[in-house]
Amino acid sequence: MVGSVGSVAAVVGGDVNGKVEVEKREIVLGRNVHTTCLEVMEPEADDEVTGDREAYMAGVLARYRKSLVERTKHHLGYPYNLDFDYGALAQLQHFSINNLGDPFIESNYGVHSRQFEVGVLDWFARLWELEKNEYWGYITNCGTEGNLHGILVGREVFPDGILYASRDSHYSVFKAARMYRMECIKVDTLISGEIDCSDFRSKLLQNKEKPAIINVNIGTTVKGAVDDLDLVIKTLEETGFKHDRFYIHCDGALFGLMMPFVKQAPKVSFKKPIGSVSVSGHKFVGCPMPCGVQITRLEHINALSRNVEYLASRDATIMGSRNGHAPIFLWYTLNRKGYRGFQKEVQKCLRNAHFLKDRLRAAGIGAMLNELSSTVVFERPKDDDFVRRWQLACEGNIAHVVVMPNITIEKLDDFVDELIQKRSSWFRDGKMQSPCISADIGVDNCACNLHK
């Protein structure tokens, strides 16, 4: 069963006279998994039947693994690094590892991995220039939890503060505003997807009586745009917001770990007046399960932290129980790659992203790549089957490919070759031309008849 909610305006083409055709495109939800779910059947007491059951389950898992191999081959639209090998950690899967409570205070539950968790947190604190005795953090269950926690800390520091976030911010930021019943003001963005600080200034001046809690994007979800942190801080200061009247959370889900290794890129650093930073661990790092890292200033955490007698510990996290395996996977990767390893992978991703952008443009396909990003934005393919095959992320008239360390030149070539072949059939009759996406990625990046 397929559902849909709402609709978006889609520019579908233009004729030889330059007239633009617009249609309404429904937001189509994915297939209902109930149609393909695997039923759980109660085992029989008979040993022979049990043996048949084991064989059945082994067959199901073998087919599932085969499908995973196939889907991994055609994975381009979501920011997951699928290039990893954690075979050495298989020996730990027999243990229920739970890091419940405060990472820095051991609880009564002894099967934990806090020593790995704090080691990982120390590594990220060094990366973002915050001393060991000045930070608090934890390994979250996902990037969204990092945003929820960072914004929660901001709300606790300024209970009457207004949350400001650009329209291109991840949906979890606006989810946080609803959950915490916070007043939230959406700020306009530039064509790049970066926050428009002139609009930000205007909205700050309209609400000078209340403190500001700001979400700064270190790589937006769709366009990979990096908000100018220094300009955001300057705008706050010039509009009369002193450092004790604002709190900045930096959402670095993907690019927060890439940007430190990009030459001439602005720094995300706690030497600047920011309150927290979060990144995802299953994206650029390549952890095989969703997780993330959240770092904040120690001075802020007392507003959240509570003693928990049941644990013989304290807790300032959102979820309480946390996956104790995730810190070990992160620790393992950080030790194997280190700063130099990540720097090489970042450079590879940026080179390959430029290759993809150039190939698309050479084929007459509108495409954009932000300067500090490996996210290539281009016209949305007409065929939903093609979108699903390559697992592209789409929004309105555009789609994107996030070039990660596992994405090779060969895979990008295959993708572009197939896209070119498909487009020749989509536009075969001449009635439909390349869509105009200038409103999404700018006139200079559009390849429609009007803007070639």
Short mmCIF file of C-alpha atoms in Angstrom, two decimals:
data_model
loop_
_atom_site.label_atom_id
_atom_site.label_comp_id
_atom_site.label_asym_id
_atom_site.label_seq_id
_atom_site.Cartn_x
_atom_site.Cartn_y
_atom_site.Cartn_z
CA MET A 1 0.00 0.00 0.00
CA VAL A 2 1.35 3.44 -0.93
CA GLY A 3 0.23 6.61 0.79
CA SER A 4 0.82 10.29 0.19
CA VAL A 5 0.72 13.46 2.24
CA GLY A 6 0.53 16.97 0.83
CA SER A 7 2.04 18.06 -2.45
CA VAL A 8 4.86 20.15 -3.87
CA ALA A 9 5.03 22.33 -6.96
CA ALA A 10 7.21 20.68 -9.56
CA VAL A 11 8.61 22.40 -12.64
CA VAL A 12 8.45 19.62 -15.21
CA GLY A 13 9.77 21.27 -18.34
CA GLY A 14 9.36 23.95 -20.94
CA ASP A 15 8.56 24.25 -24.60
CA VAL A 16 10.63 25.86 -27.34
CA ASN A 17 9.09 29.26 -26.55
CA GLY A 18 10.42 29.13 -23.02
CA LYS A 19 7.07 28.62 -21.32
CA VAL A 20 7.44 26.74 -18.07
CA GLU A 21 5.08 23.89 -17.23
CA VAL A 22 4.28 23.34 -13.56
CA GLU A 23 2.51 20.42 -11.97
CA LYS A 24 1.64 19.32 -8.45
CA ARG A 25 3.68 16.34 -7.32
CA GLU A 26 2.40 14.29 -4.42
CA ILE A 27 4.79 13.27 -1.69
CA VAL A 28 4.57 9.50 -2.12
CA LEU A 29 5.32 7.40 0.90
CA GLY A 30 7.20 4.13 0.62
CA ARG A 31 5.67 0.68 0.46
CA ASN A 32 3.82 -0.58 3.53
CA VAL A 33 6.16 -3.16 5.08
CA HIS A 34 3.20 -5.26 6.25
CA THR A 35 3.00 -6.52 2.68
CA THR A 36 6.50 -8.02 2.90
CA CYS A 37 7.06 -8.59 6.62
CA LEU A 38 8.41 -11.92 7.89
CA GLU A 39 5.93 -13.57 10.21
CA VAL A 40 7.14 -14.80 13.59
CA MET A 41 5.93 -18.37 14.03
CA GLU A 42 5.95 -20.14 17.37
CA PRO A 43 8.45 -23.07 17.45
CA GLU A 44 7.20 -26.62 17.93
CA ALA A 45 8.38 -28.91 20.72
CA ASP A 46 9.26 -31.68 18.25
CA ASP A 47 13.04 -31.80 17.63
CA GLU A 48 12.66 -32.70 13.95
CA VAL A 49 10.35 -29.76 13.36
CA THR A 50 12.79 -27.53 15.25
CA GLY A 51 15.53 -28.60 12.86
CA ASP A 52 13.34 -27.65 9.93
CA ARG A 53 12.73 -24.29 11.58
CA GLU A 54 16.48 -23.66 11.89
CA ALA A 55 16.95 -24.46 8.21
CA TYR A 56 14.07 -22.14 7.29
CA MET A 57 15.55 -19.26 9.32
CA ALA A 58 19.00 -19.83 7.82
CA GLY A 59 17.47 -19.61 4.36
CA VAL A 60 15.66 -16.38 5.22
CA LEU A 61 18.86 -14.82 6.55
CA ALA A 62 20.86 -15.93 3.50
CA ARG A 63 18.34 -14.31 1.16
CA TYR A 64 18.32 -11.17 3.31
CA ARG A 65 22.10 -10.95 3.18
CA LYS A 66 21.98 -11.27 -0.59
CA SER A 67 19.51 -8.38 -0.77
CA LEU A 68 21.76 -6.27 1.47
CA VAL A 69 24.71 -6.86 -0.87
CA GLU A 70 22.59 -5.76 -3.83
CA ARG A 71 21.13 -2.68 -2.13
CA THR A 72 24.58 -1.61 -0.92
CA LYS A 73 25.81 -1.64 -4.54
CA HIS A 74 23.18 0.95 -5.47
CA HIS A 75 23.32 3.27 -2.49
CA LEU A 76 24.00 6.94 -3.24
CA GLY A 77 21.44 9.26 -1.67
CA TYR A 78 21.98 8.92 2.07
CA PRO A 79 25.10 9.90 4.00
CA TYR A 80 26.26 6.52 5.24
CA ASN A 81 29.82 5.28 4.92
CA LEU A 82 29.39 1.60 4.03
CA ASP A 83 33.13 0.93 3.75
CA PHE A 84 34.03 -0.83 6.99
CA ASP A 85 35.14 -4.14 8.45
CA TYR A 86 34.49 -4.83 12.11
CA GLY A 87 35.14 -8.56 12.04
CA ALA A 88 37.45 -8.24 15.05
CA LEU A 89 34.50 -7.10 17.18
CA ALA A 90 32.28 -10.10 16.44
CA GLN A 91 33.52 -11.71 19.67
CA LEU A 92 31.66 -9.04 21.67
CA GLN A 93 28.21 -9.76 20.26
CA HIS A 94 27.57 -12.34 22.96
CA PHE A 95 27.33 -9.60 25.60
CA SER A 96 24.53 -7.19 26.49
CA ILE A 97 26.55 -3.98 26.81
CA ASN A 98 24.58 -1.04 28.20
CA ASN A 99 26.06 2.33 29.15
CA LEU A 100 23.07 3.51 31.15
CA GLY A 101 23.47 6.72 33.14
CA ASP A 102 26.30 9.23 33.11
CA PRO A 103 29.27 8.14 30.96
CA PHE A 104 31.73 9.48 33.53
CA ILE A 105 30.24 7.76 36.61
CA GLU A 106 30.19 3.98 36.82
CA SER A 107 26.79 2.51 37.74
CA ASN A 108 25.92 -0.78 39.46
CA TYR A 109 25.50 -2.42 36.05
CA GLY A 110 28.93 -3.81 35.27
CA VAL A 111 28.55 -4.93 31.64
CA HIS A 112 29.33 -1.53 30.11
CA SER A 113 31.85 0.15 27.79
CA ARG A 114 32.31 3.51 29.50
CA GLN A 115 36.09 3.29 29.18
CA PHE A 116 35.64 3.22 25.38
CA GLU A 117 32.90 5.86 25.43
CA VAL A 118 34.95 8.40 27.39
CA GLY A 119 37.98 7.71 25.20
CA VAL A 120 35.91 8.56 22.12
CA LEU A 121 34.49 11.67 23.79
CA ASP A 122 38.01 12.86 24.68
CA TRP A 123 39.01 12.49 21.00
CA PHE A 124 36.09 14.65 19.85
CA ALA A 125 36.67 17.20 22.62
CA ARG A 126 40.25 17.63 21.34
CA LEU A 127 38.95 17.96 17.78
CA TRP A 128 36.61 20.79 18.84
CA GLU A 129 39.16 22.38 21.24
CA LEU A 130 37.56 21.83 24.63
CA GLU A 131 39.59 20.70 27.66
CA LYS A 132 38.77 17.43 29.45
CA ASN A 133 37.72 19.22 32.62
CA GLU A 134 35.47 21.62 30.70
CA TYR A 135 33.24 19.29 28.68
CA TRP A 136 30.46 16.77 29.16
CA GLY A 137 29.06 14.47 26.52
CA TYR A 138 27.86 11.01 25.60
CA ILE A 139 27.44 8.59 22.72
CA THR A 140 23.86 9.07 21.54
CA ASN A 141 21.61 6.58 19.76
CA CYS A 142 21.43 8.75 16.61
CA GLY A 143 22.04 12.24 15.24
CA THR A 144 18.52 13.35 16.10
CA GLU A 145 19.17 12.60 19.77
CA GLY A 146 22.22 14.85 19.59
CA ASN A 147 20.05 17.71 18.31
CA LEU A 148 17.36 17.00 20.89
CA HIS A 149 19.94 17.10 23.66
CA GLY A 150 21.79 20.20 22.43
CA ILE A 151 18.56 22.17 22.08
CA LEU A 152 17.33 20.87 25.45
CA VAL A 153 20.49 22.18 27.11
CA GLY A 154 19.90 25.54 25.42
CA ARG A 155 16.30 25.57 26.67
CA GLU A 156 17.44 24.73 30.23
CA VAL A 157 20.04 27.52 30.14
CA PHE A 158 17.44 29.97 28.75
CA PRO A 159 13.92 28.72 29.69
CA ASP A 160 12.30 31.70 27.92
CA GLY A 161 14.65 31.65 24.93
CA ILE A 162 13.50 31.58 21.30
CA LEU A 163 14.86 28.87 19.01
CA TYR A 164 16.16 30.16 15.66
CA ALA A 165 16.86 27.70 12.85
CA SER A 166 17.19 28.06 9.10
CA ARG A 167 14.47 26.59 6.90
CA ASP A 168 16.99 24.06 5.58
CA SER A 169 17.70 22.66 9.06
CA HIS A 170 17.08 18.97 9.70
CA TYR A 171 13.51 18.15 10.67
CA SER A 172 14.70 16.96 14.11
CA VAL A 173 15.37 20.59 15.07
CA PHE A 174 11.71 21.48 14.56
CA LYS A 175 10.71 18.22 16.25
CA ALA A 176 12.68 19.41 19.30
CA ALA A 177 10.80 22.71 19.28
CA ARG A 178 7.47 20.85 19.32
CA MET A 179 8.58 18.43 22.02
CA TYR A 180 9.84 21.18 24.31
CA ARG A 181 7.00 23.61 23.48
CA MET A 182 9.56 26.20 22.43
CA GLU A 183 8.86 29.27 20.37
CA CYS A 184 10.65 28.61 17.09
CA ILE A 185 11.44 31.11 14.34
CA LYS A 186 12.46 29.84 10.89
CA VAL A 187 15.14 31.90 9.19
CA ASP A 188 15.37 32.23 5.40
CA THR A 189 18.23 30.66 3.49
CA LEU A 190 20.42 31.63 0.57
CA ILE A 191 20.24 29.66 -2.69
CA SER A 192 23.14 27.55 -1.37
CA GLY A 193 21.02 26.44 1.60
CA GLU A 194 23.11 28.48 4.04
CA ILE A 195 21.36 30.61 6.67
CA ASP A 196 20.58 34.15 5.48
CA CYS A 197 22.11 36.30 8.20
CA SER A 198 20.36 39.46 7.00
CA ASP A 199 17.01 37.78 7.68
CA PHE A 200 18.45 36.39 10.92
CA ARG A 201 19.41 39.93 11.97
CA SER A 202 15.92 41.21 11.22
CA LYS A 203 14.25 38.49 13.27
CA LEU A 204 16.64 38.96 16.20
CA LEU A 205 15.83 42.67 16.32
CA GLN A 206 12.11 41.87 16.49
CA ASN A 207 12.69 39.76 19.61
CA LYS A 208 15.50 41.51 21.46
CA GLU A 209 13.81 41.06 24.84
CA LYS A 210 14.25 37.26 24.79
CA PRO A 211 17.47 35.19 24.76
CA ALA A 212 18.37 33.40 21.54
CA ILE A 213 18.95 29.66 21.09
CA ILE A 214 20.40 29.06 17.63
CA ASN A 215 20.81 25.89 15.59
CA VAL A 216 23.79 26.25 13.25
CA ASN A 217 24.09 23.70 10.44
CA ILE A 218 27.48 22.24 9.68
CA GLY A 219 26.16 20.78 6.45
CA THR A 220 22.43 20.90 5.70
CA THR A 221 20.52 17.72 4.94
CA VAL A 222 19.63 18.37 1.30
CA LYS A 223 22.26 20.74 -0.09
CA GLY A 224 25.17 20.15 2.27
CA ALA A 225 25.38 23.89 3.03
CA VAL A 226 27.52 25.06 5.94
CA ASP A 227 26.15 27.97 7.93
CA ASP A 228 28.74 30.69 8.56
CA LEU A 229 29.26 30.28 12.31
CA ASP A 230 31.45 33.37 12.60
CA LEU A 231 28.85 35.50 10.80
CA VAL A 232 26.08 34.11 13.02
CA ILE A 233 28.07 35.10 16.12
CA LYS A 234 28.86 38.52 14.65
CA THR A 235 25.17 39.07 13.85
CA LEU A 236 24.21 38.21 17.43
CA GLU A 237 26.79 40.58 18.86
CA GLU A 238 25.88 43.44 16.51
CA THR A 239 22.19 43.14 17.42
CA GLY A 240 22.96 43.50 21.14
CA PHE A 241 23.05 39.84 22.21
CA LYS A 242 25.94 39.43 24.61
CA HIS A 243 27.47 35.98 25.15
CA ASP A 244 25.36 35.43 28.26
CA ARG A 245 22.14 35.87 26.24
CA PHE A 246 22.55 33.29 23.50
CA TYR A 247 23.25 29.58 23.15
CA ILE A 248 24.48 28.00 19.89
CA HIS A 249 24.04 24.33 19.06
CA CYS A 250 25.99 23.09 16.02
CA ASP A 251 24.35 20.26 14.09
CA GLY A 252 27.28 18.58 12.38
CA ALA A 253 25.53 15.28 11.60
CA LEU A 254 27.65 14.49 8.52
CA PHE A 255 30.03 17.34 7.81
CA GLY A 256 30.92 18.13 11.44
CA LEU A 257 33.58 15.44 11.22
CA MET A 258 34.62 16.25 7.66
CA MET A 259 35.07 20.01 7.90
CA PRO A 260 38.05 19.96 10.32
CA PHE A 261 40.01 18.22 7.54
CA VAL A 262 39.11 20.63 4.73
CA LYS A 263 41.75 23.26 4.01
CA GLN A 264 40.65 26.86 4.54
CA ALA A 265 37.34 25.70 6.04
CA PRO A 266 36.09 27.73 9.01
CA LYS A 267 36.58 26.12 12.39
CA VAL A 268 33.94 24.69 14.67
CA SER A 269 35.57 25.27 18.03
CA PHE A 270 34.56 25.75 21.64
CA LYS A 271 37.03 28.62 21.73
CA LYS A 272 34.12 30.41 20.07
CA PRO A 273 30.95 31.09 22.11
CA ILE A 274 29.10 27.90 21.19
CA GLY A 275 27.24 25.65 23.60
CA SER A 276 27.21 22.19 21.99
CA VAL A 277 28.15 20.17 18.92
CA SER A 278 26.71 16.87 17.71
CA VAL A 279 27.72 14.51 14.91
CA SER A 280 26.47 11.14 13.70
CA GLY A 281 28.67 8.10 14.14
CA HIS A 282 27.02 5.99 11.45
CA LYS A 283 27.62 8.54 8.70
CA PHE A 284 31.18 9.58 7.89
CA VAL A 285 32.79 7.40 10.57
CA GLY A 286 31.00 4.31 9.27
CA CYS A 287 29.59 2.71 12.41
CA PRO A 288 27.24 -0.15 11.40
CA MET A 289 24.49 0.92 13.79
CA PRO A 290 22.91 4.38 14.22
CA CYS A 291 24.73 6.40 16.87
CA GLY A 292 26.19 9.84 17.44
CA VAL A 293 28.42 12.01 19.60
CA GLN A 294 27.16 14.94 21.67
CA ILE A 295 29.57 17.37 23.38
CA THR A 296 28.56 20.34 25.53
CA ARG A 297 30.15 22.56 28.12
CA LEU A 298 30.32 21.02 31.59
CA GLU A 299 29.02 24.23 33.15
CA HIS A 300 25.67 23.77 31.40
CA ILE A 301 24.98 20.18 32.35
CA ASN A 302 24.08 20.63 36.01
CA ALA A 303 20.74 22.08 34.91
CA LEU A 304 19.88 18.64 33.45
CA SER A 305 21.76 16.16 35.61
CA ARG A 306 19.98 14.20 38.35
CA ASN A 307 21.17 11.61 40.86
CA VAL A 308 19.62 8.17 40.25
CA GLU A 309 19.83 5.84 43.27
CA TYR A 310 18.67 2.85 41.20
CA LEU A 311 21.83 3.22 39.08
CA ALA A 312 24.15 4.56 41.79
CA SER A 313 24.98 7.17 39.17
CA ARG A 314 23.79 10.41 37.65
CA ASP A 315 21.97 10.93 34.38
CA ALA A 316 21.69 13.89 32.05
CA THR A 317 21.08 11.92 28.85
CA ILE A 318 17.78 11.75 26.99
CA MET A 319 17.41 8.01 26.51
CA GLY A 320 19.01 6.64 29.69
CA SER A 321 20.00 3.20 28.37
CA ARG A 322 22.45 3.43 25.50
CA ASN A 323 23.98 0.98 23.07
CA GLY A 324 27.26 -0.02 24.70
CA HIS A 325 28.54 -1.60 21.48
CA ALA A 326 28.50 1.69 19.54
CA PRO A 327 31.36 3.35 21.51
CA ILE A 328 33.53 0.28 20.88
CA PHE A 329 32.92 0.48 17.12
CA LEU A 330 33.72 4.20 17.16
CA TRP A 331 36.84 3.67 19.29
CA TYR A 332 38.01 0.92 16.92
CA THR A 333 37.62 3.14 13.84
CA LEU A 334 39.23 6.21 15.42
CA ASN A 335 42.24 4.11 16.41
CA ARG A 336 42.55 2.59 12.94
CA LYS A 337 42.20 5.83 10.98
CA GLY A 338 43.03 8.74 13.25
CA TYR A 339 43.18 12.33 12.04
CA ARG A 340 45.36 11.48 9.01
CA GLY A 341 43.09 8.66 7.88
CA PHE A 342 40.01 10.87 8.05
CA GLN A 343 41.81 13.65 6.19
CA LYS A 344 42.60 11.28 3.29
CA GLU A 345 38.99 10.09 3.15
CA VAL A 346 37.63 13.64 3.19
CA GLN A 347 39.89 14.64 0.31
CA LYS A 348 38.79 11.56 -1.66
CA CYS A 349 35.10 12.38 -1.10
CA LEU A 350 35.52 15.99 -2.23
CA ARG A 351 37.44 14.96 -5.37
CA ASN A 352 34.83 12.38 -6.30
CA ALA A 353 32.00 14.85 -5.64
CA HIS A 354 33.57 17.32 -8.09
CA PHE A 355 33.93 14.48 -10.61
CA LEU A 356 30.21 13.69 -10.30
CA LYS A 357 29.16 17.33 -10.63
CA ASP A 358 31.32 17.77 -13.74
CA ARG A 359 29.98 14.59 -15.36
CA LEU A 360 26.38 15.64 -14.74
CA ARG A 361 26.94 19.09 -16.19
CA ALA A 362 28.77 17.67 -19.20
CA ALA A 363 25.67 15.56 -19.86
CA GLY A 364 23.45 18.66 -19.81
CA ILE A 365 22.06 17.95 -16.33
CA GLY A 366 21.73 20.85 -13.90
CA ALA A 367 23.88 20.27 -10.81
CA MET A 368 25.25 22.15 -7.79
CA LEU A 369 28.02 21.42 -5.30
CA ASN A 370 28.64 23.70 -2.34
CA GLU A 371 32.27 24.62 -1.74
CA LEU A 372 32.65 22.76 1.57
CA SER A 373 30.46 19.78 0.71
CA SER A 374 30.42 16.34 -0.87
CA THR A 375 26.65 16.52 -1.51
CA VAL A 376 25.89 16.91 -5.23
CA VAL A 377 22.42 18.33 -5.94
CA PHE A 378 20.79 17.83 -9.36
CA GLU A 379 17.44 17.61 -11.13
CA ARG A 380 15.05 15.04 -9.70
CA PRO A 381 14.80 11.93 -11.94
CA LYS A 382 11.38 11.41 -13.53
CA ASP A 383 11.21 7.70 -12.74
CA ASP A 384 10.49 6.71 -9.12
CA ASP A 385 11.83 3.22 -9.84
CA PHE A 386 15.18 4.78 -10.75
CA VAL A 387 15.08 6.83 -7.54
CA ARG A 388 14.43 3.70 -5.47
CA ARG A 389 17.07 1.66 -7.31
CA TRP A 390 19.79 4.17 -6.45
CA GLN A 391 18.17 5.11 -3.11
CA LEU A 392 18.24 8.82 -3.90
CA ALA A 393 16.99 11.39 -1.42
CA CYS A 394 14.59 13.84 -3.10
CA GLU A 395 12.93 17.10 -2.14
CA GLY A 396 10.64 18.94 -4.53
CA ASN A 397 12.37 19.32 -7.90
CA ILE A 398 15.82 18.17 -6.77
CA ALA A 399 17.64 15.04 -5.67
CA HIS A 400 21.12 14.55 -4.29
CA VAL A 401 23.99 12.11 -4.09
CA VAL A 402 26.12 12.18 -0.95
CA VAL A 403 29.62 11.08 -1.93
CA MET A 404 31.01 9.01 0.93
CA PRO A 405 34.30 7.06 1.28
CA ASN A 406 32.72 3.90 -0.14
CA ILE A 407 31.52 5.68 -3.31
CA THR A 408 34.03 5.02 -6.10
CA ILE A 409 34.52 6.75 -9.44
CA GLU A 410 33.34 3.51 -11.11
CA LYS A 411 30.05 3.56 -9.19
CA LEU A 412 29.50 7.22 -10.05
CA ASP A 413 30.20 6.47 -13.72
CA ASP A 414 27.65 3.65 -13.67
CA PHE A 415 25.08 5.95 -12.06
CA VAL A 416 25.55 8.79 -14.55
CA ASP A 417 25.58 6.42 -17.54
CA GLU A 418 22.30 4.88 -16.41
CA LEU A 419 20.79 8.30 -15.69
CA ILE A 420 21.74 9.54 -19.18
CA GLN A 421 20.20 6.44 -20.73
CA LYS A 422 16.98 6.88 -18.74
CA ARG A 423 16.73 10.58 -19.58
CA SER A 424 16.90 9.79 -23.29
CA SER A 425 13.66 7.84 -22.91
CA TRP A 426 12.01 10.32 -20.54
CA PHE A 427 12.52 13.20 -22.99
CA ARG A 428 12.30 11.17 -26.21
CA ASP A 429 9.14 12.70 -27.69
CA GLY A 430 10.47 16.25 -27.36
CA LYS A 431 7.39 17.45 -25.52
CA MET A 432 9.21 17.55 -22.22
CA GLN A 433 12.55 19.25 -21.64
CA SER A 434 14.99 19.38 -18.76
CA PRO A 435 13.20 20.88 -15.75
CA CYS A 436 14.01 24.36 -14.53
CA ILE A 437 15.58 24.09 -11.08
CA SER A 438 17.04 27.59 -10.93
CA ALA A 439 14.87 28.40 -7.91
CA ASP A 440 16.46 25.46 -6.10
CA ILE A 441 20.12 25.65 -7.10
CA GLY A 442 20.55 28.98 -8.89
CA VAL A 443 20.50 30.15 -12.51
CA ASP A 444 24.19 29.36 -13.05
CA ASN A 445 23.67 25.73 -12.09
CA CYS A 446 20.45 25.10 -14.02
CA ALA A 447 20.50 23.36 -17.43
CA CYS A 448 16.97 24.00 -18.64
CA ASN A 449 16.33 25.65 -22.03
CA LEU A 450 16.06 29.08 -20.42
CA HIS A 451 19.33 28.89 -18.46
CA LYS A 452 21.73 26.80 -20.54
#
